[in-house]
Amino acid sequence: KQEVTQIPAALSVPEGENLVLNCSFTDSAIYNLQWFRQDPGKGLTSLLLIQSSQREQTSGRLNASLDKSSGRSTLYIAASQPGDSATYLCAVKANSKLTFGKGITLSVRP
Amino acid sequence: DTAVSQTPKYLVTQMGNDKSIKCEQNLGHDTMYWYKQDSKKFLKIMFSYNNKELIINETVPNRFSPKSPDKAHLNLHINSLELGDSAVYFCASSQDGTELEQYFGPGTRLTVT
């Protein structure tokens, strides 16, 4: 059974800092890995999707990497801003379904 | 413009009632999903439909019955609501195929009193 872990559960950083959010999964037989952002009381917004054959994806200040063999992914956020404050979830897709981690709640202090 | 929409956004009801949540996607996707996010914010899949056919049914009580009248709609009907059903329910969709990303609706916050 696939399990996705995100540690720590919460993170607080000062504005401008570069930061890395970690995600690990137990079964490396995945089709893809997706990073989402969830603002309080809102739905999920897809940030980046990495196919199993890819190593990384970039979008603006975000860079996500995937090491399938070791069951790890990282989301790198450059020059963090208060507007980046949200919960970040990673999810792996296998057997037609997404399995989510519990998310990391990020707070960027002005 | 809304890609995946859900109604209602909020639903407050009493134990024992029957309620439905509607979901529609205008992306032309073939696959739709229902997820439940509990009070601890843990998101878990409940059902998946592909072209109106059920392809995933996790260990969900049979009080929950998804209904797909066409491939753009996947409604969730819940019978005999219980306190533990209180959660946020998200609908999502994706194009057929396992390697494509899922798009989520805004969620329906269900509160059972």
mmCIF file of C-alpha atoms in Angstrom:
data_model
loop_
_atom_site.group_PDB
_atom_site.id
_atom_site.type_symbol
_atom_site.label_atom_id
_atom_site.label_comp_id
_atom_site.label_asym_id
_atom_site.label_seq_id
_atom_site.Cartn_x
_atom_site.Cartn_y
_atom_site.Cartn_z
ATOM 1 C CA LYS A 1 0.000 0.000 0.000
ATOM 2 C CA GLN A 2 1.394 3.360 -1.031
ATOM 3 C CA GLU A 3 2.147 5.813 1.773
ATOM 4 C CA VAL A 4 3.198 9.417 1.252
ATOM 5 C CA THR A 5 4.948 11.332 4.008
ATOM 6 C CA GLN A 6 5.628 15.033 4.278
ATOM 7 C CA ILE A 7 7.786 16.278 7.131
ATOM 8 C CA PRO A 8 7.662 18.687 8.870
ATOM 9 C CA ALA A 9 3.939 19.364 9.099
ATOM 10 C CA ALA A 10 4.537 23.106 9.420
ATOM 11 C CA LEU A 11 7.280 25.515 8.513
ATOM 12 C CA SER A 12 7.778 29.231 9.191
ATOM 13 C CA VAL A 13 10.410 31.229 7.347
ATOM 14 C CA PRO A 14 11.262 34.908 6.837
ATOM 15 C CA GLU A 15 10.482 36.514 3.509
ATOM 16 C CA GLY A 16 13.160 36.124 0.868
ATOM 17 C CA GLU A 17 14.451 32.780 2.058
ATOM 18 C CA ASN A 18 14.921 29.903 -0.359
ATOM 19 C CA LEU A 19 13.300 26.756 0.970
ATOM 20 C CA VAL A 20 12.830 23.076 0.256
ATOM 21 C CA LEU A 21 9.739 21.032 0.999
ATOM 22 C CA ASN A 22 10.225 17.282 1.173
ATOM 23 C CA CYS A 23 7.987 14.412 0.163
ATOM 24 C CA SER A 24 8.686 10.687 0.419
ATOM 25 C CA PHE A 25 6.710 7.692 -0.818
ATOM 26 C CA THR A 26 7.010 3.987 -0.118
ATOM 27 C CA ASP A 27 6.250 2.378 -3.487
ATOM 28 C CA SER A 28 8.400 3.580 -6.380
ATOM 29 C CA ALA A 29 6.067 2.109 -9.030
ATOM 30 C CA ILE A 30 4.377 5.425 -9.770
ATOM 31 C CA TYR A 31 3.149 7.089 -12.959
ATOM 32 C CA ASN A 32 3.708 10.631 -11.804
ATOM 33 C CA LEU A 33 4.012 12.923 -8.821
ATOM 34 C CA GLN A 34 2.048 16.120 -8.439
ATOM 35 C CA TRP A 35 2.567 19.078 -6.109
ATOM 36 C CA PHE A 36 -0.502 21.072 -5.072
ATOM 37 C CA ARG A 37 -1.116 24.242 -3.151
ATOM 38 C CA GLN A 38 -4.150 24.645 -0.874
ATOM 39 C CA ASP A 39 -5.113 27.988 0.623
ATOM 40 C CA PRO A 40 -7.280 27.979 3.786
ATOM 41 C CA GLY A 41 -10.875 27.099 2.956
ATOM 42 C CA LYS A 42 -10.066 26.680 -0.732
ATOM 43 C CA GLY A 43 -9.586 23.895 -3.220
ATOM 44 C CA LEU A 44 -6.343 22.488 -4.568
ATOM 45 C CA THR A 45 -4.290 24.213 -7.235
ATOM 46 C CA SER A 46 -1.881 22.099 -9.220
ATOM 47 C CA LEU A 47 1.623 23.553 -9.159
ATOM 48 C CA LEU A 48 3.825 21.037 -10.920
ATOM 49 C CA LEU A 49 3.487 17.552 -12.374
ATOM 50 C CA ILE A 50 6.520 15.316 -12.820
ATOM 51 C CA GLN A 51 6.168 12.194 -14.932
ATOM 52 C CA SER A 52 7.877 9.051 -13.680
ATOM 53 C CA SER A 53 10.445 9.322 -16.473
ATOM 54 C CA GLN A 54 11.372 12.915 -15.575
ATOM 55 C CA ARG A 55 13.781 14.215 -12.981
ATOM 56 C CA GLU A 56 12.439 17.723 -12.475
ATOM 57 C CA GLN A 57 9.980 20.390 -13.526
ATOM 58 C CA THR A 58 10.167 24.159 -13.172
ATOM 59 C CA SER A 59 7.560 26.884 -13.098
ATOM 60 C CA GLY A 60 8.635 30.401 -12.179
ATOM 61 C CA ARG A 61 10.154 30.370 -8.693
ATOM 62 C CA LEU A 62 9.170 26.723 -8.177
ATOM 63 C CA ASN A 63 11.264 23.701 -8.995
ATOM 64 C CA ALA A 64 10.213 20.146 -8.238
ATOM 65 C CA SER A 65 12.530 17.163 -8.430
ATOM 66 C CA LEU A 66 11.822 13.458 -8.412
ATOM 67 C CA ASP A 67 14.067 10.573 -7.427
ATOM 68 C CA LYS A 68 11.825 7.608 -8.047
ATOM 69 C CA SER A 69 14.306 4.953 -6.979
ATOM 70 C CA SER A 70 14.718 6.443 -3.528
ATOM 71 C CA GLY A 71 11.052 7.429 -3.239
ATOM 72 C CA ARG A 72 11.662 11.139 -2.778
ATOM 73 C CA SER A 73 10.579 14.443 -4.214
ATOM 74 C CA THR A 74 11.410 17.992 -3.259
ATOM 75 C CA LEU A 75 9.680 21.274 -4.016
ATOM 76 C CA TYR A 76 12.113 24.180 -4.078
ATOM 77 C CA ILE A 77 10.707 27.676 -3.631
ATOM 78 C CA ALA A 78 13.078 30.502 -4.459
ATOM 79 C CA ALA A 79 12.918 33.920 -2.810
ATOM 80 C CA SER A 80 9.825 33.133 -0.747
ATOM 81 C CA GLN A 81 7.083 35.738 -0.396
ATOM 82 C CA PRO A 82 4.224 36.162 2.106
ATOM 83 C CA GLY A 83 1.863 35.215 -0.724
ATOM 84 C CA ASP A 84 3.470 31.771 -0.782
ATOM 85 C CA SER A 85 1.902 31.029 2.612
ATOM 86 C CA ALA A 86 -0.346 28.007 2.130
ATOM 87 C CA THR A 87 -0.405 24.248 2.584
ATOM 88 C CA TYR A 88 1.633 22.315 0.035
ATOM 89 C CA LEU A 89 0.623 18.743 -0.703
ATOM 90 C CA CYS A 90 2.385 16.160 -2.771
ATOM 91 C CA ALA A 91 0.543 13.249 -4.331
ATOM 92 C CA VAL A 92 1.754 10.208 -6.244
ATOM 93 C CA LYS A 93 -0.269 8.512 -8.932
ATOM 94 C CA ALA A 94 -0.358 4.738 -9.289
ATOM 95 C CA ASN A 95 -3.120 2.324 -10.330
ATOM 96 C CA SER A 96 -5.295 5.205 -11.546
ATOM 97 C CA LYS A 97 -5.451 6.960 -8.191
ATOM 98 C CA LEU A 98 -3.620 9.703 -6.335
ATOM 99 C CA THR A 99 -2.294 9.095 -2.842
ATOM 100 C CA PHE A 100 -1.716 12.296 -0.897
ATOM 101 C CA GLY A 101 0.633 13.286 1.864
ATOM 102 C CA LYS A 102 -0.784 15.260 4.761
ATOM 103 C CA GLY A 103 0.793 18.463 3.522
ATOM 104 C CA ILE A 104 3.219 21.042 4.852
ATOM 105 C CA THR A 105 1.728 24.312 6.080
ATOM 106 C CA LEU A 106 4.105 27.082 5.106
ATOM 107 C CA SER A 107 4.087 30.527 6.668
ATOM 108 C CA VAL A 108 6.304 33.211 5.144
ATOM 109 C CA ARG A 109 6.805 36.122 7.551
ATOM 110 C CA PRO A 110 7.133 39.635 6.073
ATOM 111 C CA ASP B 1 -14.509 29.682 -17.166
ATOM 112 C CA THR B 2 -14.694 27.409 -14.128
ATOM 113 C CA ALA B 3 -13.073 24.100 -15.014
ATOM 114 C CA VAL B 4 -14.436 21.927 -12.193
ATOM 115 C CA SER B 5 -17.395 23.252 -10.243
ATOM 116 C CA GLN B 6 -19.219 21.885 -7.222
ATOM 117 C CA THR B 7 -22.518 22.772 -5.587
ATOM 118 C CA PRO B 8 -23.239 23.577 -2.883
ATOM 119 C CA LYS B 9 -20.129 25.150 -1.409
ATOM 120 C CA TYR B 10 -21.434 24.691 2.131
ATOM 121 C CA LEU B 11 -23.936 22.127 3.386
ATOM 122 C CA VAL B 12 -25.200 21.930 6.959
ATOM 123 C CA THR B 13 -27.627 19.158 7.791
ATOM 124 C CA GLN B 14 -28.790 16.919 10.592
ATOM 125 C CA MET B 15 -27.898 13.319 11.254
ATOM 126 C CA GLY B 16 -30.027 10.832 9.404
ATOM 127 C CA ASN B 17 -30.763 13.092 6.442
ATOM 128 C CA ASP B 18 -29.964 12.288 2.806
ATOM 129 C CA LYS B 19 -28.051 14.848 0.760
ATOM 130 C CA SER B 20 -26.379 15.218 -2.617
ATOM 131 C CA ILE B 21 -23.360 17.133 -3.856
ATOM 132 C CA LYS B 22 -23.079 17.932 -7.529
ATOM 133 C CA CYS B 23 -19.951 18.160 -9.653
ATOM 134 C CA GLU B 24 -19.482 19.284 -13.216
ATOM 135 C CA GLN B 25 -16.382 19.669 -15.359
ATOM 136 C CA ASN B 26 -16.162 21.523 -18.655
ATOM 137 C CA LEU B 27 -12.687 20.306 -19.591
ATOM 138 C CA GLY B 28 -13.842 17.413 -21.729
ATOM 139 C CA HIS B 29 -12.133 14.970 -19.375
ATOM 140 C CA ASP B 30 -13.033 11.297 -19.296
ATOM 141 C CA THR B 31 -12.300 10.561 -15.651
ATOM 142 C CA MET B 32 -13.802 12.113 -12.534
ATOM 143 C CA TYR B 33 -13.091 11.569 -8.857
ATOM 144 C CA TRP B 34 -14.440 12.232 -5.391
ATOM 145 C CA TYR B 35 -12.065 12.877 -2.492
ATOM 146 C CA LYS B 36 -12.720 13.412 1.208
ATOM 147 C CA GLN B 37 -10.592 15.742 3.334
ATOM 148 C CA ASP B 38 -11.104 15.101 7.015
ATOM 149 C CA SER B 39 -10.670 17.416 9.988
ATOM 150 C CA LYS B 40 -6.960 16.632 10.054
ATOM 151 C CA LYS B 41 -6.714 17.820 6.442
ATOM 152 C CA PHE B 42 -5.898 14.335 5.188
ATOM 153 C CA LEU B 43 -7.119 13.909 1.614
ATOM 154 C CA LYS B 44 -8.231 10.449 0.476
ATOM 155 C CA ILE B 45 -9.818 9.196 -2.703
ATOM 156 C CA MET B 46 -13.330 7.778 -2.464
ATOM 157 C CA PHE B 47 -14.408 7.010 -6.021
ATOM 158 C CA SER B 48 -13.245 7.297 -9.597
ATOM 159 C CA TYR B 49 -15.392 7.129 -12.715
ATOM 160 C CA ASN B 50 -14.205 6.778 -16.292
ATOM 161 C CA ASN B 51 -16.734 7.460 -19.032
ATOM 162 C CA LYS B 52 -19.597 6.937 -16.567
ATOM 163 C CA GLU B 53 -18.205 3.654 -15.284
ATOM 164 C CA LEU B 54 -16.907 3.083 -11.771
ATOM 165 C CA ILE B 55 -13.221 2.173 -11.782
ATOM 166 C CA ILE B 56 -12.163 2.876 -8.198
ATOM 167 C CA ASN B 57 -14.233 2.352 -5.080
ATOM 168 C CA GLU B 58 -12.204 2.638 -1.926
ATOM 169 C CA THR B 59 -13.523 1.261 1.363
ATOM 170 C CA VAL B 60 -16.346 3.758 1.558
ATOM 171 C CA PRO B 61 -19.624 2.925 3.376
ATOM 172 C CA ASN B 62 -22.370 2.026 0.946
ATOM 173 C CA ARG B 63 -24.354 4.998 2.263
ATOM 174 C CA PHE B 64 -22.225 6.898 -0.265
ATOM 175 C CA SER B 65 -23.346 6.407 -3.841
ATOM 176 C CA PRO B 66 -21.773 8.228 -6.767
ATOM 177 C CA LYS B 67 -23.889 8.795 -9.840
ATOM 178 C CA SER B 68 -22.589 9.805 -13.252
ATOM 179 C CA PRO B 69 -25.375 10.797 -15.672
ATOM 180 C CA ASP B 70 -22.783 11.691 -18.306
ATOM 181 C CA LYS B 71 -19.035 12.023 -18.433
ATOM 182 C CA ALA B 72 -19.128 15.725 -17.494
ATOM 183 C CA HIS B 73 -20.984 15.113 -14.226
ATOM 184 C CA LEU B 74 -20.302 13.042 -11.138
ATOM 185 C CA ASN B 75 -22.695 13.561 -8.264
ATOM 186 C CA LEU B 76 -22.288 12.195 -4.752
ATOM 187 C CA HIS B 77 -25.359 11.088 -2.864
ATOM 188 C CA ILE B 78 -25.101 10.341 0.844
ATOM 189 C CA ASN B 79 -27.805 8.489 2.763
ATOM 190 C CA SER B 80 -28.410 8.487 6.515
ATOM 191 C CA LEU B 81 -25.751 11.085 7.262
ATOM 192 C CA GLU B 82 -23.580 10.570 10.344
ATOM 193 C CA LEU B 83 -21.471 12.974 12.395
ATOM 194 C CA GLY B 84 -18.304 11.374 11.022
ATOM 195 C CA ASP B 85 -19.301 12.351 7.492
ATOM 196 C CA SER B 86 -18.478 15.960 8.307
ATOM 197 C CA ALA B 87 -15.581 16.870 6.020
ATOM 198 C CA VAL B 88 -14.710 18.757 2.885
ATOM 199 C CA TYR B 89 -15.502 16.812 -0.267
ATOM 200 C CA PHE B 90 -13.547 17.568 -3.427
ATOM 201 C CA CYS B 91 -14.407 16.611 -6.956
ATOM 202 C CA ALA B 92 -11.624 16.302 -9.541
ATOM 203 C CA SER B 93 -11.193 15.332 -13.150
ATOM 204 C CA SER B 94 -8.460 14.259 -15.545
ATOM 205 C CA GLN B 95 -8.166 13.280 -19.160
ATOM 206 C CA ASP B 96 -8.184 9.543 -19.661
ATOM 207 C CA GLY B 97 -4.817 8.006 -18.994
ATOM 208 C CA THR B 98 -2.742 7.565 -15.927
ATOM 209 C CA GLU B 99 -0.072 10.134 -16.565
ATOM 210 C CA LEU B 100 -2.064 13.303 -16.714
ATOM 211 C CA GLU B 101 -2.700 15.774 -13.955
ATOM 212 C CA GLN B 102 -5.917 16.103 -12.019
ATOM 213 C CA TYR B 103 -7.877 19.328 -11.709
ATOM 214 C CA PHE B 104 -9.800 19.922 -8.506
ATOM 215 C CA GLY B 105 -13.035 21.689 -7.729
ATOM 216 C CA PRO B 106 -13.313 24.238 -4.883
ATOM 217 C CA GLY B 107 -14.730 21.730 -2.409
ATOM 218 C CA THR B 108 -17.996 21.307 -0.501
ATOM 219 C CA ARG B 109 -17.830 21.682 3.266
ATOM 220 C CA LEU B 110 -20.351 19.279 4.776
ATOM 221 C CA THR B 111 -21.286 19.715 8.436
ATOM 222 C CA VAL B 112 -23.507 17.129 10.052
ATOM 223 C CA THR B 113 -25.075 18.157 13.351
#
